[in-house]
């Protein structure tokens, strides 16, 4: 990597001595050599990046992304997923076990870890809670942790057996592991197409009630309290979920949670055009739910925001709404979605940089002189279009494909590698 000078960017990183200041950052041989108000370039080989109007922080970290490898590489492989992550400003991504076979043993964990070596983006596998994600028998959690799994989840298969979830929480506690709950009571939610409410009635589609999520969150909070274990809830989507987790935190339970970026922006009213790219799980809820989610972020109830990147081939999305697969790609659109919701640069750094790493026990890059450079430069006002030339994913299932967006990652640096995003 060439030596790089980032000029006139606002540094945003809580606890940093230059937090909030406009600075120049000199990076030599992959390390930050100097941070100052003005650095005069003296080396002709120095690559200067104009950071005026931009924000520089530690690289984003995503707690919930889906790649297809192993087995579903036609949706996304590790290399294309990492490329999409880098283009979105991420230098770290946790990938879920929604694969075939699932990431349910040390073999699949090792495959992901080894396939991702040498990449600018650190890819961390999340191992399953149960074998084959069937919710029947506990997977080998310790073996997967030793091979590199940073947490455990059955992905978009919610664990229906309370006893199995209880044993997983207890076992994970013994190895200082983290269980991630995707909360959905299938007996209540079964066969849903969208959120249950006025819009589902109007459109004549089976709805998934908020109750399906809050029932499972209530159960898992009881189990976490009983076992005195940590638990993380991913992709919460309802006002009731926010309320339940807020009360649990007040009681002192070891609970954290995240929300998908698209659930902060879109509602079930967007489904009216039957665009299958708006078919996600959990479904898009109501304006009331979005208001509660944004309040939950502000109050500290919600700890992180995730992309929930879920790529699909065109034949799974370019079909009737009721048979389309659920999910949208999100690694490159999370930043513009958050800009559109009105979040500040400080908010974005808190929910995409600092707190996601704290949840899984990863060090936060310090951006201090002498430290290895792991950073992103992003511009919250720059406009760009997600299309075939800018999209780095193998898939195109996004409701904003072909549209102009505001908010763009400009460069990412990690592991002595540099990408300038065009």
mmCIF file of C-alpha atoms in Angstrom:
data_model
loop_
_atom_site.group_PDB
_atom_site.id
_atom_site.type_symbol
_atom_site.label_atom_id
_atom_site.label_comp_id
_atom_site.label_asym_id
_atom_site.label_seq_id
_atom_site.Cartn_x
_atom_site.Cartn_y
_atom_site.Cartn_z
ATOM 1 C CA UNK A 1 0.000 0.000 0.000
ATOM 2 C CA UNK A 2 1.220 3.507 -0.836
ATOM 3 C CA UNK A 3 1.738 6.005 1.941
ATOM 4 C CA UNK A 4 -1.487 7.972 2.291
ATOM 5 C CA UNK A 5 -2.386 11.407 3.580
ATOM 6 C CA UNK A 6 -6.022 12.059 4.478
ATOM 7 C CA UNK A 7 -6.471 15.822 4.583
ATOM 8 C CA UNK A 8 -9.023 18.042 6.335
ATOM 9 C CA UNK A 9 -11.382 15.340 7.649
ATOM 10 C CA UNK A 10 -13.337 15.492 10.875
ATOM 11 C CA UNK A 11 -12.175 12.764 13.244
ATOM 12 C CA UNK A 12 -15.081 11.183 15.135
ATOM 13 C CA UNK A 13 -14.241 8.519 17.704
ATOM 14 C CA UNK A 14 -15.383 8.697 21.352
ATOM 15 C CA UNK A 15 -12.486 9.038 23.785
ATOM 16 C CA UNK A 16 -9.981 10.177 21.152
ATOM 17 C CA UNK A 17 -8.018 13.319 22.025
ATOM 18 C CA UNK A 18 -8.906 14.780 18.605
ATOM 19 C CA UNK A 19 -12.568 13.736 18.644
ATOM 20 C CA UNK A 20 -14.582 16.293 16.678
ATOM 21 C CA UNK A 21 -11.540 18.103 15.274
ATOM 22 C CA UNK A 22 -10.612 18.659 11.624
ATOM 23 C CA UNK A 23 -7.283 16.881 11.121
ATOM 24 C CA UNK A 24 -4.820 15.478 8.624
ATOM 25 C CA UNK A 25 -3.834 11.835 9.079
ATOM 26 C CA UNK A 26 -0.610 10.431 7.638
ATOM 27 C CA UNK A 27 -0.471 6.665 7.136
ATOM 28 C CA UNK A 28 2.853 5.012 6.331
ATOM 29 C CA UNK A 29 3.303 1.281 5.754
ATOM 30 C CA UNK A 30 -0.192 0.624 7.040
ATOM 31 C CA UNK A 31 0.308 2.504 10.318
ATOM 32 C CA UNK A 32 -0.804 5.921 11.463
ATOM 33 C CA UNK A 33 2.414 7.912 11.761
ATOM 34 C CA UNK A 34 1.022 11.363 12.462
ATOM 35 C CA UNK A 35 -2.224 13.190 13.247
ATOM 36 C CA UNK A 36 -2.156 16.974 13.139
ATOM 37 C CA UNK A 37 -4.178 20.000 12.042
ATOM 38 C CA UNK A 38 -2.015 20.362 8.964
ATOM 39 C CA UNK A 39 0.577 18.011 7.494
ATOM 40 C CA UNK A 40 2.558 19.234 4.507
ATOM 41 C CA UNK A 41 3.194 16.432 2.003
ATOM 42 C CA UNK A 42 6.907 16.141 1.246
ATOM 43 C CA UNK A 43 6.981 12.728 -0.424
ATOM 44 C CA UNK A 44 6.062 12.651 -4.122
ATOM 45 C CA UNK A 45 4.895 9.053 -3.725
ATOM 46 C CA UNK A 46 2.353 10.130 -1.125
ATOM 47 C CA UNK A 47 -1.255 9.503 -2.152
ATOM 48 C CA UNK A 48 -3.360 12.416 -0.932
ATOM 49 C CA UNK A 49 -7.056 11.860 -0.203
ATOM 50 C CA UNK A 50 -9.162 14.997 0.121
ATOM 51 C CA UNK A 51 -11.261 14.493 3.230
ATOM 52 C CA UNK A 52 -12.876 17.928 3.292
ATOM 53 C CA UNK A 53 -16.481 17.638 4.407
ATOM 54 C CA UNK A 54 -15.944 13.997 5.350
ATOM 55 C CA UNK A 55 -15.719 12.049 8.591
ATOM 56 C CA UNK A 56 -12.895 9.692 9.478
ATOM 57 C CA UNK A 57 -13.394 7.013 12.102
ATOM 58 C CA UNK A 58 -12.487 3.433 12.823
ATOM 59 C CA UNK A 59 -13.896 1.050 10.221
ATOM 60 C CA UNK A 60 -17.536 0.010 10.507
ATOM 61 C CA UNK A 61 -18.344 -3.391 12.039
ATOM 62 C CA UNK A 62 -21.468 -5.332 11.033
ATOM 63 C CA UNK A 63 -22.983 -7.748 13.536
ATOM 64 C CA UNK A 64 -25.351 -9.415 11.065
ATOM 65 C CA UNK A 65 -24.609 -10.209 7.432
ATOM 66 C CA UNK A 66 -25.380 -13.245 5.285
ATOM 67 C CA UNK A 67 -22.883 -14.583 2.746
ATOM 68 C CA UNK A 68 -23.642 -17.769 0.824
ATOM 69 C CA UNK A 69 -20.394 -19.639 1.398
ATOM 70 C CA UNK A 70 -20.362 -22.570 1.991
ATOM 71 C CA UNK A 71 -22.876 -24.048 -0.437
ATOM 72 C CA UNK A 72 -24.804 -20.995 -1.633
ATOM 73 C CA UNK A 73 -22.033 -19.145 -3.433
ATOM 74 C CA UNK A 74 -24.362 -18.146 -6.275
ATOM 75 C CA UNK A 75 -25.956 -15.719 -3.799
ATOM 76 C CA UNK A 76 -22.681 -14.408 -2.358
ATOM 77 C CA UNK A 77 -19.249 -15.817 -1.674
ATOM 78 C CA UNK A 78 -16.837 -14.550 0.953
ATOM 79 C CA UNK A 79 -14.819 -12.480 -1.522
ATOM 80 C CA UNK A 80 -17.796 -10.677 -3.079
ATOM 81 C CA UNK A 81 -19.419 -10.227 0.325
ATOM 82 C CA UNK A 82 -16.227 -8.700 1.674
ATOM 83 C CA UNK A 83 -16.022 -6.429 -1.383
ATOM 84 C CA UNK A 84 -19.576 -5.207 -0.726
ATOM 85 C CA UNK A 85 -18.690 -4.687 2.937
ATOM 86 C CA UNK A 86 -15.596 -2.650 2.094
ATOM 87 C CA UNK A 87 -17.597 -0.522 -0.346
ATOM 88 C CA UNK A 88 -20.027 0.193 2.492
ATOM 89 C CA UNK A 89 -17.269 1.315 4.859
ATOM 90 C CA UNK A 90 -16.901 -1.912 6.852
ATOM 91 C CA UNK A 91 -13.630 -3.444 7.978
ATOM 92 C CA UNK A 92 -15.276 -6.182 10.051
ATOM 93 C CA UNK A 93 -18.333 -8.395 9.426
ATOM 94 C CA UNK A 94 -19.992 -11.176 11.398
ATOM 95 C CA UNK A 95 -21.495 -13.708 8.979
ATOM 96 C CA UNK A 96 -24.497 -15.803 9.954
ATOM 97 C CA UNK A 97 -24.834 -19.568 9.474
ATOM 98 C CA UNK A 98 -27.683 -19.385 6.916
ATOM 99 C CA UNK A 99 -25.607 -21.525 4.560
ATOM 100 C CA UNK A 100 -25.727 -25.062 3.152
ATOM 101 C CA UNK A 101 -24.320 -26.797 5.106
ATOM 102 C CA UNK A 102 -24.837 -24.411 8.005
ATOM 103 C CA UNK A 103 -21.801 -23.216 9.966
ATOM 104 C CA UNK A 104 -22.478 -25.872 12.603
ATOM 105 C CA UNK A 105 -19.077 -27.472 13.237
ATOM 106 C CA UNK A 106 -15.421 -26.522 13.395
ATOM 107 C CA UNK A 107 -15.024 -27.533 9.722
ATOM 108 C CA UNK A 108 -17.365 -24.842 8.383
ATOM 109 C CA UNK A 109 -15.979 -22.258 10.810
ATOM 110 C CA UNK A 110 -12.443 -23.040 9.652
ATOM 111 C CA UNK A 111 -13.528 -22.817 6.014
ATOM 112 C CA UNK A 112 -14.873 -19.296 6.504
ATOM 113 C CA UNK A 113 -11.862 -18.181 8.531
ATOM 114 C CA UNK A 114 -9.372 -19.548 6.005
ATOM 115 C CA UNK A 115 -11.261 -18.274 2.957
ATOM 116 C CA UNK A 116 -11.300 -14.756 4.409
ATOM 117 C CA UNK A 117 -7.582 -14.591 5.222
ATOM 118 C CA UNK A 118 -5.691 -11.726 3.631
ATOM 119 C CA UNK A 119 -8.823 -9.697 2.997
ATOM 120 C CA UNK A 120 -9.154 -6.019 3.822
ATOM 121 C CA UNK A 121 -12.356 -6.932 5.691
ATOM 122 C CA UNK A 122 -12.173 -9.189 8.747
ATOM 123 C CA UNK A 123 -14.866 -11.871 8.387
ATOM 124 C CA UNK A 124 -16.014 -13.528 11.605
ATOM 125 C CA UNK A 125 -18.239 -16.635 11.446
ATOM 126 C CA UNK A 126 -21.216 -17.023 13.775
ATOM 127 C CA UNK A 127 -21.708 -20.707 14.555
ATOM 128 C CA UNK A 128 -25.091 -22.363 14.976
ATOM 129 C CA UNK A 129 -26.793 -23.017 18.295
ATOM 130 C CA UNK A 130 -28.178 -26.348 17.094
ATOM 131 C CA UNK A 131 -26.909 -28.970 14.665
ATOM 132 C CA UNK A 132 -28.111 -28.283 11.120
ATOM 133 C CA UNK A 133 -30.108 -25.344 12.561
ATOM 134 C CA UNK A 134 -32.874 -27.839 13.266
ATOM 135 C CA UNK A 135 -33.444 -26.702 16.846
ATOM 136 C CA UNK A 136 -33.203 -30.234 18.227
ATOM 137 C CA UNK A 137 -29.646 -30.927 19.390
ATOM 138 C CA UNK A 138 -27.008 -28.528 20.693
ATOM 139 C CA UNK A 139 -24.101 -27.970 18.296
ATOM 140 C CA UNK A 140 -20.444 -28.234 19.377
ATOM 141 C CA UNK A 141 -20.185 -24.657 20.621
ATOM 142 C CA UNK A 142 -16.743 -24.941 22.213
ATOM 143 C CA UNK A 143 -15.169 -26.553 19.142
ATOM 144 C CA UNK A 144 -16.558 -23.799 16.934
ATOM 145 C CA UNK A 145 -15.364 -21.111 19.318
ATOM 146 C CA UNK A 146 -11.855 -22.575 19.285
ATOM 147 C CA UNK A 147 -11.924 -22.559 15.470
ATOM 148 C CA UNK A 148 -12.895 -18.878 15.350
ATOM 149 C CA UNK A 149 -16.659 -18.484 15.871
ATOM 150 C CA UNK A 150 -17.378 -15.226 17.701
ATOM 151 C CA UNK A 151 -20.971 -16.021 18.713
ATOM 152 C CA UNK A 152 -23.755 -18.544 18.260
ATOM 153 C CA UNK A 153 -27.091 -18.231 16.474
ATOM 154 C CA UNK A 154 -29.401 -20.366 14.368
ATOM 155 C CA UNK A 155 -29.618 -17.462 11.948
ATOM 156 C CA UNK A 156 -33.113 -16.847 10.636
ATOM 157 C CA UNK A 157 -34.335 -20.078 12.268
ATOM 158 C CA UNK A 158 -35.551 -19.040 15.712
ATOM 159 C CA UNK A 159 -34.929 -21.696 18.382
ATOM 160 C CA UNK A 160 -38.432 -22.919 19.237
ATOM 161 C CA UNK A 161 -37.528 -25.272 22.110
ATOM 162 C CA UNK A 162 -37.118 -23.357 25.362
ATOM 163 C CA UNK A 163 -35.083 -26.183 26.911
ATOM 164 C CA UNK A 164 -32.549 -26.142 24.078
ATOM 165 C CA UNK A 165 -32.172 -22.356 24.292
ATOM 166 C CA UNK A 166 -31.718 -22.601 28.057
ATOM 167 C CA UNK A 167 -28.963 -25.203 27.679
ATOM 168 C CA UNK A 168 -27.276 -23.099 24.983
ATOM 169 C CA UNK A 169 -27.239 -20.056 27.264
ATOM 170 C CA UNK A 170 -25.834 -22.061 30.158
ATOM 171 C CA UNK A 171 -23.176 -23.748 28.026
ATOM 172 C CA UNK A 172 -22.164 -20.485 26.355
ATOM 173 C CA UNK A 173 -21.841 -18.862 29.772
ATOM 174 C CA UNK A 174 -19.278 -21.504 30.724
ATOM 175 C CA UNK A 175 -17.058 -20.687 27.731
ATOM 176 C CA UNK A 176 -17.693 -16.920 27.805
ATOM 177 C CA UNK A 177 -19.615 -17.207 24.550
ATOM 178 C CA UNK A 178 -22.482 -15.109 23.268
ATOM 179 C CA UNK A 179 -25.857 -16.490 22.191
ATOM 180 C CA UNK A 180 -27.691 -14.397 19.598
ATOM 181 C CA UNK A 181 -31.442 -14.781 19.474
ATOM 182 C CA UNK A 182 -33.510 -14.216 16.356
ATOM 183 C CA UNK A 183 -36.904 -13.874 17.977
ATOM 184 C CA UNK A 184 -39.895 -15.402 16.242
ATOM 185 C CA UNK A 185 -42.522 -17.753 17.604
ATOM 186 C CA UNK A 186 -43.269 -19.787 14.490
ATOM 187 C CA UNK A 187 -46.603 -21.026 15.812
ATOM 188 C CA UNK A 188 -47.784 -17.420 15.901
ATOM 189 C CA UNK A 189 -45.928 -16.146 12.838
ATOM 190 C CA UNK A 190 -46.352 -19.132 10.524
ATOM 191 C CA UNK A 191 -46.864 -18.386 6.846
ATOM 192 C CA UNK A 192 -46.718 -14.627 7.171
ATOM 193 C CA UNK A 193 -45.973 -12.373 4.190
ATOM 194 C CA UNK A 194 -45.677 -8.994 5.913
ATOM 195 C CA UNK A 195 -46.519 -7.141 9.123
ATOM 196 C CA UNK A 196 -49.963 -7.809 10.549
ATOM 197 C CA UNK A 197 -52.003 -4.609 10.544
ATOM 198 C CA UNK A 198 -54.138 -2.360 8.431
ATOM 199 C CA UNK A 199 -51.911 -2.762 5.369
ATOM 200 C CA UNK A 200 -51.927 -6.572 5.456
ATOM 201 C CA UNK A 201 -55.715 -6.482 5.693
ATOM 202 C CA UNK A 202 -55.900 -3.975 2.839
ATOM 203 C CA UNK A 203 -53.581 -6.040 0.637
ATOM 204 C CA UNK A 204 -55.159 -9.360 1.590
ATOM 205 C CA UNK A 205 -51.923 -10.940 2.822
ATOM 206 C CA UNK A 206 -51.252 -12.989 5.948
ATOM 207 C CA UNK A 207 -49.550 -10.832 8.519
ATOM 208 C CA UNK A 208 -46.957 -11.527 11.194
ATOM 209 C CA UNK A 209 -48.086 -9.910 14.462
ATOM 210 C CA UNK A 210 -45.713 -8.065 16.784
ATOM 211 C CA UNK A 211 -46.662 -10.725 19.308
ATOM 212 C CA UNK A 212 -44.612 -13.367 17.471
ATOM 213 C CA UNK A 213 -41.471 -11.356 18.245
ATOM 214 C CA UNK A 214 -42.293 -10.130 21.737
ATOM 215 C CA UNK A 215 -43.355 -13.602 22.946
ATOM 216 C CA UNK A 216 -39.955 -15.019 22.031
ATOM 217 C CA UNK A 217 -38.060 -12.064 23.482
ATOM 218 C CA UNK A 218 -39.982 -12.480 26.750
ATOM 219 C CA UNK A 219 -39.134 -16.188 26.848
ATOM 220 C CA UNK A 220 -35.448 -15.685 26.145
ATOM 221 C CA UNK A 221 -35.165 -12.884 28.700
ATOM 222 C CA UNK A 222 -36.584 -15.247 31.333
ATOM 223 C CA UNK A 223 -34.090 -17.924 30.269
ATOM 224 C CA UNK A 224 -31.140 -15.519 30.306
ATOM 225 C CA UNK A 225 -32.121 -14.309 33.778
ATOM 226 C CA UNK A 226 -32.555 -17.880 35.052
ATOM 227 C CA UNK A 227 -29.109 -18.887 33.778
ATOM 228 C CA UNK A 228 -27.467 -15.531 34.605
ATOM 229 C CA UNK A 229 -26.181 -15.556 31.026
ATOM 230 C CA UNK A 230 -25.499 -12.984 28.318
ATOM 231 C CA UNK A 231 -27.899 -12.740 25.391
ATOM 232 C CA UNK A 232 -28.064 -10.583 22.292
ATOM 233 C CA UNK A 233 -31.242 -10.037 20.268
ATOM 234 C CA UNK A 234 -30.719 -9.355 16.588
ATOM 235 C CA UNK A 235 -32.977 -7.429 14.207
ATOM 236 C CA UNK A 236 -35.646 -6.385 16.676
ATOM 237 C CA UNK A 237 -38.476 -4.562 14.941
ATOM 238 C CA UNK A 238 -41.324 -3.666 17.301
ATOM 239 C CA UNK A 239 -42.184 -1.132 19.973
ATOM 240 C CA UNK A 240 -42.997 -4.009 22.348
ATOM 241 C CA UNK A 241 -39.511 -5.481 21.906
ATOM 242 C CA UNK A 242 -37.897 -2.166 22.786
ATOM 243 C CA UNK A 243 -40.018 -1.931 25.931
ATOM 244 C CA UNK A 244 -39.200 -5.480 27.051
ATOM 245 C CA UNK A 245 -35.454 -5.064 26.548
ATOM 246 C CA UNK A 246 -35.466 -1.667 28.256
ATOM 247 C CA UNK A 247 -37.070 -3.212 31.353
ATOM 248 C CA UNK A 248 -34.580 -6.080 31.285
ATOM 249 C CA UNK A 249 -31.641 -3.681 31.167
ATOM 250 C CA UNK A 250 -33.130 -1.721 34.075
ATOM 251 C CA UNK A 251 -33.236 -4.985 36.062
ATOM 252 C CA UNK A 252 -29.553 -5.543 35.330
ATOM 253 C CA UNK A 253 -29.819 -8.433 32.871
ATOM 254 C CA UNK A 254 -26.858 -8.993 30.557
ATOM 255 C CA UNK A 255 -28.774 -8.142 27.394
ATOM 256 C CA UNK A 256 -27.914 -6.260 24.203
ATOM 257 C CA UNK A 257 -29.761 -5.877 20.910
ATOM 258 C CA UNK A 258 -29.546 -4.514 17.396
ATOM 259 C CA UNK A 259 -31.901 -3.302 14.675
ATOM 260 C CA UNK A 260 -31.635 -3.604 10.886
ATOM 261 C CA UNK A 261 -31.115 -0.289 9.086
ATOM 262 C CA UNK A 262 -34.092 -0.820 6.769
ATOM 263 C CA UNK A 263 -36.429 -1.298 9.743
ATOM 264 C CA UNK A 264 -35.582 2.264 10.797
ATOM 265 C CA UNK A 265 -36.622 3.717 7.450
ATOM 266 C CA UNK A 266 -39.340 1.704 5.700
ATOM 267 C CA UNK A 267 -42.798 0.674 6.884
ATOM 268 C CA UNK A 268 -45.425 -1.834 5.806
ATOM 269 C CA UNK A 269 -46.945 0.942 3.695
ATOM 270 C CA UNK A 270 -43.990 0.501 1.309
ATOM 271 C CA UNK A 271 -45.225 -3.010 0.517
ATOM 272 C CA UNK A 272 -48.287 -1.606 -1.288
ATOM 273 C CA UNK A 273 -46.512 -1.827 -4.658
ATOM 274 C CA UNK A 274 -45.695 -5.535 -4.071
ATOM 275 C CA UNK A 275 -41.963 -4.931 -4.635
ATOM 276 C CA UNK A 276 -40.524 -8.204 -3.328
ATOM 277 C CA UNK A 277 -37.350 -6.401 -2.250
ATOM 278 C CA UNK A 278 -39.429 -5.015 0.619
ATOM 279 C CA UNK A 279 -40.153 -8.564 1.781
ATOM 280 C CA UNK A 280 -37.819 -9.039 4.746
ATOM 281 C CA UNK A 281 -37.793 -10.849 8.078
ATOM 282 C CA UNK A 282 -38.708 -9.493 10.524
ATOM 283 C CA UNK A 283 -41.140 -7.631 8.278
ATOM 284 C CA UNK A 284 -41.310 -3.886 7.838
ATOM 285 C CA UNK A 285 -43.496 -2.620 10.659
ATOM 286 C CA UNK A 286 -45.380 0.651 11.251
ATOM 287 C CA UNK A 287 -44.444 4.289 11.809
ATOM 288 C CA UNK A 288 -45.213 3.770 15.493
ATOM 289 C CA UNK A 289 -42.635 0.971 15.644
ATOM 290 C CA UNK A 290 -40.006 3.059 13.842
ATOM 291 C CA UNK A 291 -40.583 5.891 16.316
ATOM 292 C CA UNK A 292 -40.037 3.460 19.215
ATOM 293 C CA UNK A 293 -36.902 1.992 17.598
ATOM 294 C CA UNK A 294 -35.349 5.424 17.057
ATOM 295 C CA UNK A 295 -36.200 6.356 20.637
ATOM 296 C CA UNK A 296 -34.637 3.075 21.777
ATOM 297 C CA UNK A 297 -31.421 4.008 20.014
ATOM 298 C CA UNK A 298 -31.375 7.464 21.584
ATOM 299 C CA UNK A 299 -32.042 6.120 25.080
ATOM 300 C CA UNK A 300 -29.428 3.371 24.814
ATOM 301 C CA UNK A 301 -31.835 0.431 24.789
ATOM 302 C CA UNK A 302 -30.721 -0.562 21.271
ATOM 303 C CA UNK A 303 -26.955 -0.993 21.075
ATOM 304 C CA UNK A 304 -26.143 -1.414 17.393
ATOM 305 C CA UNK A 305 -27.459 -1.138 13.847
ATOM 306 C CA UNK A 306 -26.896 -3.982 11.369
ATOM 307 C CA UNK A 307 -27.119 -4.343 7.602
ATOM 308 C CA UNK A 308 -28.849 -7.755 7.722
ATOM 309 C CA UNK A 309 -27.333 -8.149 4.239
ATOM 310 C CA UNK A 310 -29.284 -11.011 2.614
ATOM 311 C CA UNK A 311 -28.467 -11.591 -1.061
ATOM 312 C CA UNK A 312 -30.679 -13.669 -3.372
ATOM 313 C CA UNK A 313 -30.488 -14.663 -7.011
ATOM 314 C CA UNK A 314 -32.954 -12.937 -9.323
ATOM 315 C CA UNK A 315 -35.148 -16.039 -9.648
ATOM 316 C CA UNK A 316 -35.935 -15.844 -5.918
ATOM 317 C CA UNK A 317 -36.953 -12.187 -6.015
ATOM 318 C CA UNK A 318 -38.352 -11.448 -9.466
ATOM 319 C CA UNK A 319 -41.484 -13.456 -8.691
ATOM 320 C CA UNK A 320 -44.874 -12.914 -7.060
ATOM 321 C CA UNK A 321 -44.580 -11.350 -3.611
ATOM 322 C CA UNK A 322 -46.061 -14.292 -1.730
ATOM 323 C CA UNK A 323 -43.472 -16.782 -3.037
ATOM 324 C CA UNK A 324 -40.434 -14.468 -3.018
ATOM 325 C CA UNK A 325 -37.596 -15.141 -0.578
ATOM 326 C CA UNK A 326 -37.160 -12.709 2.309
ATOM 327 C CA UNK A 327 -34.278 -10.261 2.550
ATOM 328 C CA UNK A 328 -32.425 -7.422 0.848
ATOM 329 C CA UNK A 329 -28.768 -6.603 0.325
ATOM 330 C CA UNK A 330 -27.647 -3.919 2.751
ATOM 331 C CA UNK A 331 -23.908 -3.586 3.275
ATOM 332 C CA UNK A 332 -23.577 -0.686 0.824
ATOM 333 C CA UNK A 333 -26.863 0.996 1.743
ATOM 334 C CA UNK A 334 -26.736 0.999 5.561
ATOM 335 C CA UNK A 335 -24.897 4.338 5.691
ATOM 336 C CA UNK A 336 -27.277 6.179 3.316
ATOM 337 C CA UNK A 337 -30.290 4.646 5.086
ATOM 338 C CA UNK A 338 -29.027 6.015 8.408
ATOM 339 C CA UNK A 339 -28.315 9.414 6.876
ATOM 340 C CA UNK A 340 -31.910 9.478 5.628
ATOM 341 C CA UNK A 341 -33.254 8.663 9.106
ATOM 342 C CA UNK A 342 -31.475 11.771 10.411
ATOM 343 C CA UNK A 343 -28.760 10.144 12.508
ATOM 344 C CA UNK A 344 -25.639 12.240 13.134
ATOM 345 C CA UNK A 345 -22.044 11.239 12.434
ATOM 346 C CA UNK A 346 -21.595 10.649 16.171
ATOM 347 C CA UNK A 347 -24.636 8.350 16.186
ATOM 348 C CA UNK A 348 -23.359 6.419 13.190
ATOM 349 C CA UNK A 349 -19.956 5.883 14.797
ATOM 350 C CA UNK A 350 -21.580 4.734 18.022
ATOM 351 C CA UNK A 351 -23.879 2.183 16.352
ATOM 352 C CA UNK A 352 -21.651 1.009 13.483
ATOM 353 C CA UNK A 353 -18.157 1.272 14.973
ATOM 354 C CA UNK A 354 -17.946 1.228 18.764
ATOM 355 C CA UNK A 355 -20.827 -0.697 20.291
ATOM 356 C CA UNK A 356 -20.971 -3.590 17.776
ATOM 357 C CA UNK A 357 -17.364 -4.432 18.631
ATOM 358 C CA UNK A 358 -18.040 -4.145 22.352
ATOM 359 C CA UNK A 359 -20.897 -6.646 22.081
ATOM 360 C CA UNK A 360 -18.642 -9.370 20.636
ATOM 361 C CA UNK A 361 -15.524 -8.395 22.586
ATOM 362 C CA UNK A 362 -13.460 -7.063 19.700
ATOM 363 C CA UNK A 363 -10.958 -4.244 20.224
ATOM 364 C CA UNK A 364 -11.985 -0.843 18.888
ATOM 365 C CA UNK A 365 -9.289 0.553 16.565
ATOM 366 C CA UNK A 366 -7.719 3.484 18.402
ATOM 367 C CA UNK A 367 -6.617 5.732 15.502
ATOM 368 C CA UNK A 368 -3.612 6.765 17.571
ATOM 369 C CA UNK A 369 -0.146 7.566 16.221
ATOM 370 C CA UNK A 370 1.764 4.303 15.906
ATOM 371 C CA UNK A 371 -1.316 2.097 15.697
ATOM 372 C CA UNK A 372 -2.258 -0.036 12.712
ATOM 373 C CA UNK A 373 -4.656 1.879 10.470
ATOM 374 C CA UNK A 374 -8.177 0.443 10.534
ATOM 375 C CA UNK A 375 -10.424 3.246 9.382
ATOM 376 C CA UNK A 376 -13.116 4.581 7.097
ATOM 377 C CA UNK A 377 -13.580 7.995 5.532
ATOM 378 C CA UNK A 378 -17.226 8.692 4.758
ATOM 379 C CA UNK A 379 -19.195 11.656 3.484
ATOM 380 C CA UNK A 380 -22.752 12.121 4.729
ATOM 381 C CA UNK A 381 -23.651 14.531 1.930
ATOM 382 C CA UNK A 382 -22.160 12.884 -1.145
ATOM 383 C CA UNK A 383 -24.680 11.516 -3.617
ATOM 384 C CA UNK A 384 -24.236 8.290 -5.567
ATOM 385 C CA UNK A 385 -26.335 5.662 -7.310
ATOM 386 C CA UNK A 386 -26.494 1.953 -6.458
ATOM 387 C CA UNK A 387 -26.384 0.271 -9.865
ATOM 388 C CA UNK A 388 -24.512 -2.412 -11.777
ATOM 389 C CA UNK A 389 -21.343 -0.294 -11.841
ATOM 390 C CA UNK A 390 -21.231 0.477 -8.097
ATOM 391 C CA UNK A 391 -22.816 -2.666 -6.632
ATOM 392 C CA UNK A 392 -20.141 -5.094 -5.378
ATOM 393 C CA UNK A 393 -22.507 -7.867 -4.325
ATOM 394 C CA UNK A 394 -23.363 -10.771 -6.617
ATOM 395 C CA UNK A 395 -27.030 -9.970 -6.002
ATOM 396 C CA UNK A 396 -29.157 -6.931 -6.789
ATOM 397 C CA UNK A 397 -32.134 -7.437 -4.460
ATOM 398 C CA UNK A 398 -32.428 -3.928 -3.063
ATOM 399 C CA UNK A 399 -35.487 -1.654 -3.182
ATOM 400 C CA UNK A 400 -33.174 1.287 -3.948
ATOM 401 C CA UNK A 401 -31.308 -0.353 -6.840
ATOM 402 C CA UNK A 402 -30.970 2.266 -9.560
ATOM 403 C CA UNK A 403 -31.791 5.134 -7.211
ATOM 404 C CA UNK A 404 -29.683 8.071 -6.070
ATOM 405 C CA UNK A 405 -28.596 7.833 -2.430
ATOM 406 C CA UNK A 406 -26.993 10.298 -0.029
ATOM 407 C CA UNK A 407 -24.122 9.165 2.187
ATOM 408 C CA UNK A 408 -21.088 7.325 0.876
ATOM 409 C CA UNK A 409 -17.977 5.592 2.145
ATOM 410 C CA UNK A 410 -14.959 7.123 0.400
ATOM 411 C CA UNK A 411 -12.032 4.952 1.483
ATOM 412 C CA UNK A 412 -11.318 2.049 3.822
ATOM 413 C CA UNK A 413 -7.922 1.026 5.174
ATOM 414 C CA UNK A 414 -7.123 -2.163 7.095
ATOM 415 C CA UNK A 415 -4.270 -4.693 7.226
ATOM 416 C CA UNK A 416 -2.001 -2.408 5.180
ATOM 417 C CA UNK A 417 -4.567 -2.455 2.374
ATOM 418 C CA UNK A 418 -6.336 0.534 0.884
ATOM 419 C CA UNK A 419 -9.532 0.783 -1.174
ATOM 420 C CA UNK A 420 -10.813 3.988 -2.680
ATOM 421 C CA UNK A 421 -14.522 3.549 -3.405
ATOM 422 C CA UNK A 422 -15.616 4.895 -6.781
#
